[in-house]
Coordinates of C-alpha atoms in Angstrom, one line a residue:
M1 CA 114.1 68.0 130.2
E2 CA 117.0 66.1 131.3
K3 CA 118.4 62.5 131.5
R4 CA 118.5 60.7 135.1
K5 CA 122.0 60.7 136.5
L6 CA 122.5 57.1 136.9
S7 CA 124.9 55.6 140.0
F8 CA 127.7 54.0 139.4
W9 CA 126.7 50.4 139.5
E10 CA 124.0 51.1 136.9
I11 CA 126.7 52.4 134.4
W12 CA 128.6 49.4 135.5
N13 CA 125.9 47.0 134.8
M14 CA 125.1 48.9 131.4
S15 CA 128.4 48.2 130.1
F16 CA 129.2 44.9 131.8
G17 CA 128.4 42.6 128.6
F18 CA 131.4 44.4 127.4
L19 CA 133.3 42.3 129.7
G20 CA 132.4 39.2 127.7
I21 CA 132.6 40.8 124.2
Q22 CA 136.4 41.9 125.0
M23 CA 137.2 38.4 126.6
G24 CA 136.4 36.9 123.1
F25 CA 138.1 39.8 121.3
A26 CA 141.3 39.3 123.5
L27 CA 141.5 35.6 122.8
Q28 CA 141.3 36.4 119.0
N29 CA 143.8 39.0 119.1
A30 CA 146.3 36.9 121.5
N31 CA 145.8 33.7 119.5
A32 CA 144.4 34.2 115.7
S33 CA 147.8 34.3 114.4
R34 CA 149.2 31.4 116.4
I35 CA 146.2 29.2 115.2
L36 CA 146.3 30.3 111.7
Q37 CA 150.1 29.4 111.9
V38 CA 149.1 26.1 113.0
F39 CA 147.0 25.5 110.3
G40 CA 149.5 26.4 107.6
A41 CA 149.8 30.2 107.1
D42 CA 153.3 32.0 106.6
V43 CA 154.0 35.1 108.9
H44 CA 154.1 37.3 105.8
E45 CA 150.6 36.5 105.0
L46 CA 149.0 36.7 108.7
S47 CA 148.3 40.4 107.8
W48 CA 145.9 39.1 104.9
F49 CA 144.2 36.7 107.0
W50 CA 143.5 39.7 109.4
I51 CA 141.8 41.8 106.8
I52 CA 138.8 39.9 107.7
A53 CA 138.6 41.6 110.9
P54 CA 138.4 45.2 109.9
L55 CA 136.4 44.5 107.1
M56 CA 133.5 43.0 108.8
G57 CA 133.6 46.1 110.9
L58 CA 133.4 48.2 107.7
I59 CA 130.3 46.5 106.7
V60 CA 128.7 45.6 109.7
Q61 CA 128.9 48.3 112.5
P62 CA 127.2 51.4 110.3
I63 CA 124.3 48.9 109.0
I64 CA 123.9 47.9 112.6
G65 CA 124.0 51.5 113.8
H66 CA 121.3 52.6 111.6
Y67 CA 118.8 49.9 112.6
S68 CA 119.7 50.1 116.3
D69 CA 118.8 54.0 115.8
N70 CA 115.6 52.9 114.1
T71 CA 114.2 50.0 116.0
W72 CA 112.1 49.9 118.9
G73 CA 110.2 46.6 120.0
R74 CA 109.4 45.1 123.5
F75 CA 112.6 43.9 123.8
G76 CA 114.4 47.6 123.5
R77 CA 116.4 49.4 120.8
R78 CA 119.9 48.3 121.2
K79 CA 119.5 45.1 123.4
P80 CA 118.3 42.7 120.5
F81 CA 121.5 43.3 118.9
F82 CA 123.7 42.4 121.7
L83 CA 122.2 39.2 122.1
I84 CA 122.4 38.3 118.5
G85 CA 125.9 39.3 118.3
A86 CA 127.0 37.4 121.5
V87 CA 125.3 34.0 120.2
L88 CA 127.2 34.2 116.7
A89 CA 130.1 35.1 118.4
S90 CA 130.0 32.1 120.8
V91 CA 129.9 29.8 117.8
G92 CA 132.8 31.4 116.1
L93 CA 135.0 31.0 119.2
I94 CA 134.1 27.6 120.0
L95 CA 134.9 26.6 116.2
M96 CA 137.9 28.3 115.3
P97 CA 140.5 26.6 117.1
Q98 CA 138.9 23.1 116.3
A99 CA 138.9 24.0 112.4
H100 CA 141.0 20.7 111.7
I101 CA 137.6 18.7 112.3
F102 CA 136.2 20.1 109.1
T103 CA 139.1 19.0 107.0
A104 CA 137.1 16.4 104.9
I105 CA 134.9 19.6 103.8
L106 CA 137.4 22.4 103.4
P107 CA 141.3 22.7 104.2
A108 CA 141.4 24.1 108.1
L109 CA 142.8 27.2 107.1
W110 CA 140.0 28.5 105.2
V111 CA 137.8 26.9 108.1
G112 CA 139.6 29.0 110.6
A113 CA 139.4 32.2 108.4
G114 CA 135.8 31.6 108.1
M115 CA 135.2 31.4 111.9
L116 CA 137.5 34.5 112.2
M117 CA 135.2 36.3 109.8
I118 CA 132.1 35.1 111.9
M119 CA 133.5 36.0 115.1
D120 CA 134.5 39.3 114.0
A121 CA 131.0 40.2 112.4
S122 CA 129.4 39.0 115.6
F123 CA 131.8 41.0 117.8
N124 CA 130.8 44.2 115.7
I125 CA 127.2 43.3 115.5
A126 CA 127.5 43.3 119.6
M127 CA 129.8 46.1 120.3
E128 CA 128.4 49.1 118.2
P129 CA 125.3 49.2 120.1
F130 CA 126.8 49.1 123.3
R131 CA 128.6 52.2 122.2
A132 CA 125.7 53.9 121.3
L133 CA 123.8 52.7 124.6
V134 CA 126.2 54.8 126.7
G135 CA 125.5 57.9 124.3
D136 CA 122.0 57.3 124.7
N137 CA 121.5 56.7 128.5
L138 CA 124.1 59.3 130.0
R139 CA 124.2 63.0 130.8
T140 CA 127.0 64.8 129.2
D141 CA 128.9 65.4 132.8
Q142 CA 128.9 61.5 132.9
R143 CA 130.0 60.3 129.5
T144 CA 133.6 60.6 130.4
A145 CA 132.9 58.2 133.5
G146 CA 130.7 55.9 131.8
F147 CA 133.2 55.4 128.5
S148 CA 135.9 55.0 131.2
V149 CA 133.8 52.4 133.0
Q150 CA 133.3 50.6 129.9
T151 CA 137.1 50.6 128.9
A152 CA 137.9 49.4 132.5
L153 CA 135.0 46.6 131.8
I154 CA 136.9 46.0 128.5
G155 CA 140.3 45.8 130.1
F156 CA 139.3 43.2 133.0
G157 CA 137.6 41.0 130.1
A158 CA 140.8 41.4 127.8
V159 CA 143.0 40.1 130.8
V160 CA 141.1 37.0 131.3
G161 CA 141.1 36.2 127.8
S162 CA 144.5 37.0 127.2
A163 CA 145.9 35.0 130.3
L164 CA 143.8 32.0 130.0
P165 CA 145.8 29.7 127.8
Y166 CA 148.9 30.5 130.0
V167 CA 146.8 29.8 133.3
L168 CA 145.2 26.7 132.0
T169 CA 148.8 25.3 131.3
N170 CA 150.8 26.6 134.1
W171 CA 148.3 26.4 136.9
F172 CA 146.1 23.4 135.7
G173 CA 148.3 21.6 133.6
I174 CA 146.3 21.4 130.6
S175 CA 149.1 20.7 127.4
N176 CA 150.2 23.6 125.2
M177 CA 151.0 20.9 122.8
A178 CA 149.6 19.0 120.0
A179 CA 149.6 17.0 117.1
V180 CA 151.0 19.0 113.9
G181 CA 148.1 20.5 112.2
E182 CA 146.2 20.8 115.5
V183 CA 145.6 23.5 117.9
P184 CA 146.7 22.6 121.4
L185 CA 144.1 21.8 124.0
N186 CA 144.9 24.8 126.4
I187 CA 143.7 27.1 123.4
V188 CA 140.6 25.3 122.4
L189 CA 139.4 25.3 126.3
S190 CA 140.1 28.8 126.3
F191 CA 138.1 29.6 123.6
I192 CA 134.9 27.4 124.9
I193 CA 135.2 29.2 128.4
G194 CA 135.4 32.7 126.4
A195 CA 132.2 31.9 124.5
A196 CA 130.5 30.8 127.8
I197 CA 131.4 34.0 129.7
L198 CA 130.5 36.3 126.6
L199 CA 127.1 34.9 126.8
L200 CA 126.8 35.3 130.7
S201 CA 127.9 38.9 130.5
I202 CA 125.8 39.9 128.0
T203 CA 122.6 38.5 130.0
V204 CA 123.4 40.7 132.7
T205 CA 123.2 43.8 130.7
L206 CA 120.0 42.9 129.1
V207 CA 118.5 42.0 132.8
T208 CA 119.6 45.0 134.4
T209 CA 119.6 47.6 132.0
K210 CA 116.8 50.1 131.0
E211 CA 116.7 52.1 127.6
Y212 CA 115.0 55.3 126.9
S213 CA 112.6 55.0 124.2
P214 CA 112.6 57.2 121.0
A215 CA 109.9 59.7 122.6
E216 CA 111.9 60.4 125.5
L217 CA 115.3 60.8 123.6
A218 CA 113.5 63.4 121.5
Q219 CA 112.6 65.2 124.6
F220 CA 116.4 65.3 125.3
D221 CA 117.7 66.3 122.2
Q222 CA 116.6 69.8 121.3
D223 CA 117.7 69.3 117.6
V224 CA 115.0 66.5 117.1
Q225 CA 111.6 67.6 115.8
P226 CA 108.1 66.4 117.1
Q227 CA 107.6 64.3 113.5
D228 CA 110.8 62.5 114.1
V229 CA 109.5 60.6 117.4
S230 CA 106.6 59.0 115.5
G231 CA 107.0 55.4 114.8
E232 CA 106.1 56.0 111.3
A233 CA 108.9 58.6 110.7
I234 CA 111.3 56.1 112.2
A235 CA 110.0 53.4 109.9
E236 CA 110.7 55.7 106.6
T237 CA 114.3 56.0 107.2
K238 CA 116.5 53.9 104.6
L239 CA 119.7 52.2 104.7
T240 CA 120.9 54.4 102.1
D241 CA 120.8 57.2 104.7
I242 CA 124.0 56.1 105.7
F243 CA 125.7 57.7 102.8
S244 CA 124.2 61.0 103.3
D245 CA 125.2 60.8 107.2
F246 CA 128.6 60.2 106.2
K247 CA 128.6 63.3 104.1
K248 CA 127.3 65.4 107.0
M249 CA 129.3 64.1 109.8
P250 CA 130.4 66.6 112.5
L251 CA 133.6 68.5 112.1
T252 CA 134.8 66.9 115.4
M253 CA 134.3 63.6 114.1
R254 CA 136.4 64.6 110.6
Q255 CA 139.2 65.6 112.9
L256 CA 139.1 62.7 114.9
S257 CA 139.1 60.3 112.0
W258 CA 142.9 61.0 111.6
V259 CA 143.4 60.3 115.1
Q260 CA 141.8 57.1 115.0
F261 CA 143.6 56.3 111.7
F262 CA 147.1 56.4 113.0
S263 CA 145.9 54.5 116.3
W264 CA 144.4 51.8 114.8
F265 CA 147.3 51.5 112.5
G266 CA 149.5 50.7 115.0
L267 CA 147.5 48.6 117.0
F268 CA 146.6 46.3 114.2
G269 CA 150.5 46.0 113.9
M270 CA 150.6 44.8 117.6
W271 CA 148.0 42.3 117.2
V272 CA 149.1 40.6 114.2
F273 CA 153.1 40.5 114.5
T274 CA 153.6 40.5 118.4
T275 CA 153.7 36.6 118.6
P276 CA 156.1 36.2 115.6
A277 CA 157.8 39.3 116.6
I278 CA 158.5 38.0 120.5
A279 CA 159.6 34.1 119.3
H280 CA 161.9 35.6 117.0
H281 CA 163.6 38.9 118.3
I282 CA 163.4 38.0 122.1
Y283 CA 163.2 34.0 122.2
G284 CA 165.8 33.8 119.1
L285 CA 163.7 31.6 117.3
P286 CA 163.6 30.9 113.6
L287 CA 161.0 32.6 111.5
S288 CA 159.9 29.2 110.2
D289 CA 159.3 27.7 113.8
N290 CA 155.7 28.0 114.4
S291 CA 155.0 24.5 116.3
S292 CA 158.0 24.0 118.5
Q293 CA 157.5 23.8 122.4
E294 CA 159.6 27.0 122.7
Y295 CA 157.2 28.8 120.2
Q296 CA 154.0 27.6 122.0
N297 CA 155.7 29.1 125.5
A298 CA 156.3 32.2 123.4
G299 CA 152.6 32.3 122.2
D300 CA 151.4 31.7 126.0
W301 CA 153.9 34.7 127.1
V302 CA 152.4 37.0 124.7
G303 CA 149.2 36.1 126.3
I304 CA 150.1 37.2 129.5
L305 CA 151.6 40.4 127.9
F306 CA 148.4 41.4 126.2
G307 CA 146.6 40.5 129.5
V308 CA 149.4 43.3 131.3
Y309 CA 148.3 46.1 129.0
N310 CA 144.8 45.3 129.3
L311 CA 145.0 45.4 133.1
V312 CA 146.7 48.4 132.9
S313 CA 143.9 50.1 130.8
A314 CA 141.4 48.9 133.1
I315 CA 143.0 50.5 136.0
V316 CA 143.9 53.4 134.2
A317 CA 140.4 54.1 133.2
L318 CA 138.5 53.4 136.3
F319 CA 140.8 55.4 138.8
F320 CA 142.7 57.8 136.7
L321 CA 141.3 58.8 133.2
P322 CA 138.1 60.7 134.3
L323 CA 140.1 62.5 136.9
V324 CA 143.2 63.7 134.8
A325 CA 140.8 64.5 131.9
K326 CA 138.7 66.8 134.4
K327 CA 141.9 68.5 135.6
I328 CA 143.9 68.8 132.0
G329 CA 141.1 68.3 129.6
R330 CA 140.2 65.1 127.3
K331 CA 142.5 66.1 124.3
A332 CA 145.8 66.4 126.3
T333 CA 144.9 63.4 128.2
H334 CA 144.7 61.4 124.9
A335 CA 147.9 63.1 123.4
T336 CA 149.8 62.4 126.4
S337 CA 148.5 58.8 126.6
L338 CA 149.2 58.1 122.7
I339 CA 152.8 59.6 123.2
I340 CA 153.2 57.2 126.1
G341 CA 152.1 54.1 124.2
G342 CA 154.2 54.7 121.3
I343 CA 157.4 55.0 123.3
G344 CA 156.1 51.5 124.4
F345 CA 156.1 50.2 121.5
I346 CA 159.8 51.4 120.6
L347 CA 161.1 50.3 124.0
I348 CA 160.1 46.7 123.1
Y349 CA 163.0 46.3 120.6
F350 CA 165.6 47.2 123.4
M351 CA 164.2 44.8 125.8
P352 CA 167.0 42.2 127.0
N353 CA 164.4 39.4 127.6
E354 CA 160.9 38.4 128.0
D355 CA 160.3 39.5 131.5
W356 CA 161.3 43.0 130.9
I357 CA 158.7 43.6 128.2
V358 CA 156.1 43.8 130.9
L359 CA 157.4 47.5 131.2
P360 CA 156.8 48.9 127.4
M361 CA 153.1 46.9 128.0
I362 CA 152.4 49.2 130.9
F363 CA 153.1 52.0 128.6
I364 CA 151.0 50.4 125.9
G365 CA 147.8 50.1 128.2
I366 CA 148.0 53.5 129.4
A367 CA 147.2 54.5 125.5
W368 CA 144.9 51.5 125.3
A369 CA 142.8 53.1 128.0
S370 CA 142.5 56.5 126.4
I371 CA 141.9 55.0 122.9
L372 CA 138.8 53.0 124.0
A373 CA 137.5 56.2 126.0
M374 CA 138.4 59.6 125.1
P375 CA 137.9 59.9 121.3
Y376 CA 134.0 58.6 122.3
A377 CA 133.6 60.8 124.7
I378 CA 134.8 63.6 122.8
L379 CA 132.7 62.3 119.5
A380 CA 129.3 62.0 121.8
G381 CA 129.3 65.9 122.6
S382 CA 129.2 66.7 118.9
I383 CA 126.3 64.6 117.3
S384 CA 122.6 64.1 117.7
A385 CA 120.9 61.5 120.0
K386 CA 118.7 60.1 117.1
K387 CA 121.6 59.5 115.0
M388 CA 124.0 58.1 117.9
G389 CA 124.2 54.8 116.7
V390 CA 124.6 55.2 113.2
Y391 CA 127.5 57.9 113.8
M392 CA 129.3 55.6 116.2
G393 CA 128.7 52.9 113.2
I394 CA 130.2 55.3 110.9
F395 CA 133.1 56.4 113.5
N396 CA 134.1 52.7 113.4
F397 CA 135.4 53.5 109.6
F398 CA 138.5 55.3 110.7
I399 CA 139.2 52.1 113.1
V400 CA 138.5 49.6 110.2
I401 CA 140.1 51.2 107.2
P402 CA 143.6 51.8 108.8
Q403 CA 143.5 48.3 109.6
I404 CA 142.7 47.1 106.3
I405 CA 145.3 49.3 104.8
N406 CA 147.8 47.5 107.2
A407 CA 146.6 44.1 106.6
I408 CA 147.1 44.6 102.6
I409 CA 150.5 46.4 102.8
G410 CA 151.8 45.1 106.4
G411 CA 153.0 41.6 105.1
P412 CA 154.6 42.9 102.1
I413 CA 156.4 45.5 104.2
V414 CA 157.7 42.7 106.6
K415 CA 158.8 40.5 104.0
Y416 CA 160.5 43.3 101.9
L417 CA 161.4 45.8 103.9
Y418 CA 162.1 44.4 107.1
G419 CA 163.8 41.5 106.0
G420 CA 161.2 39.2 107.4
N421 CA 161.8 40.4 110.7
P422 CA 158.3 41.4 112.4
I423 CA 159.8 43.4 115.2
Y424 CA 160.1 46.4 113.1
A425 CA 156.5 46.5 112.4
I426 CA 156.0 46.7 116.2
M427 CA 158.2 49.8 116.1
M428 CA 156.5 51.5 113.4
S429 CA 153.3 50.8 115.8
G430 CA 154.9 53.5 118.1
V431 CA 155.7 55.9 115.6
S432 CA 152.0 55.3 114.2
F433 CA 151.0 56.4 117.8
I434 CA 153.0 59.3 118.0
I435 CA 151.5 60.7 115.0
A436 CA 148.0 60.3 116.5
A437 CA 149.1 62.2 119.5
I438 CA 150.1 65.1 117.3
L439 CA 147.0 65.1 115.4
V440 CA 144.7 65.1 118.7
Y441 CA 145.5 68.9 118.9
K442 CA 143.7 69.5 115.9
V443 CA 140.3 68.4 117.3
D444 CA 137.6 70.4 118.9
D445 CA 136.2 69.4 121.8
V446 CA 132.3 70.3 121.7
D447 CA 131.6 69.4 125.4
D448 CA 134.8 71.5 126.5
I449 CA 133.9 74.6 124.2
V450 CA 130.5 74.6 125.7
S451 CA 131.7 74.4 129.3
N452 CA 134.3 77.1 128.7
Q453 CA 131.5 79.3 127.4
K454 CA 129.2 78.7 130.2
I455 CA 132.1 79.8 132.6
N456 CA 132.8 82.8 130.7

């Protein structure tokens, strides 16, 4: 028995919730460092606060993957987790930039860090089941297209989220200045709008998408034995099975782990240090400046730059990535994209002004499109349908562990090795991408191997 071939719009609606998830994620990525600095964090401390994000992914995603694999009820298998994650993430989005209102209870910096933790845990609750849903519902020949559509929606959501503070200020006159210790109104409103769109987009996926039952998935997966289809068998699985699943992970997944490590090590450096790097290296502001009008302008411009790389990723994923991958293979596509992104990071150092940074952001956008699609498309072909959720969650280990390592060592490296200048952390992200590109060629793409065997 074979899965039904889905239309483009069915694939689109299935992944539409990612639009809101990534809009919230983009607001966080572009503005969390800026918000934490407003609440009193120093530049070299930022990576320590950001450790919350990957730590939540490390803890939450495998657990959610396990339970979504082994949950089936009136609302489906993956969909209940979408809704819970969206509601909790919305709470975090609304409250993080307004943490100063809780100063009678706790310092604003602590509250802001706590809301960052809630947001990240909630994004992970919603995000992992979305990855697994694409693996559940799509045939092998549609997986690259499915993850590419998902990447495109991620890009569109991130463009809106990244650019929103700049748009509110420059198009609608909303102030980007505030009293000392408070976040500007344009940021506060952006986070509220992001929360509303997150809930709306998740609702679209919930209403329009049908999930296959465990019995149907078992018929698609020849590795699943008849007893695995029963409700009793599903109920008997234990959370501790995650550890045995980790030991039994497919070879392809182990090979991809190193690619993911260096890719996400580089990305984390970008998210944490771009705002202070641009403010210092391009705008010429002192490192101690985190509240002046010029600094707020630099922060708003970083949002636009992040919007650029996300817009490029959406266009590349939707119109080019599947075609290129079909022509030269997923491995070559991913390696080439990572090299282009690595060059982009290094080019930032040499740009003469803030407008020119759009160029390297285009390069980074090409890499980001591939990072969000190719590894998952390669991975999905190597794992069983009954383990899709838990392995997608375990795969997240290789996203969050490099971020945790960067969070621990990134700040001290900037302070002691780079002389306090965060632009060198951005250049190191480029080197990390190029290392990841080299490691792609050691990966076995199971779907490609099977296709070649059929041809031969």
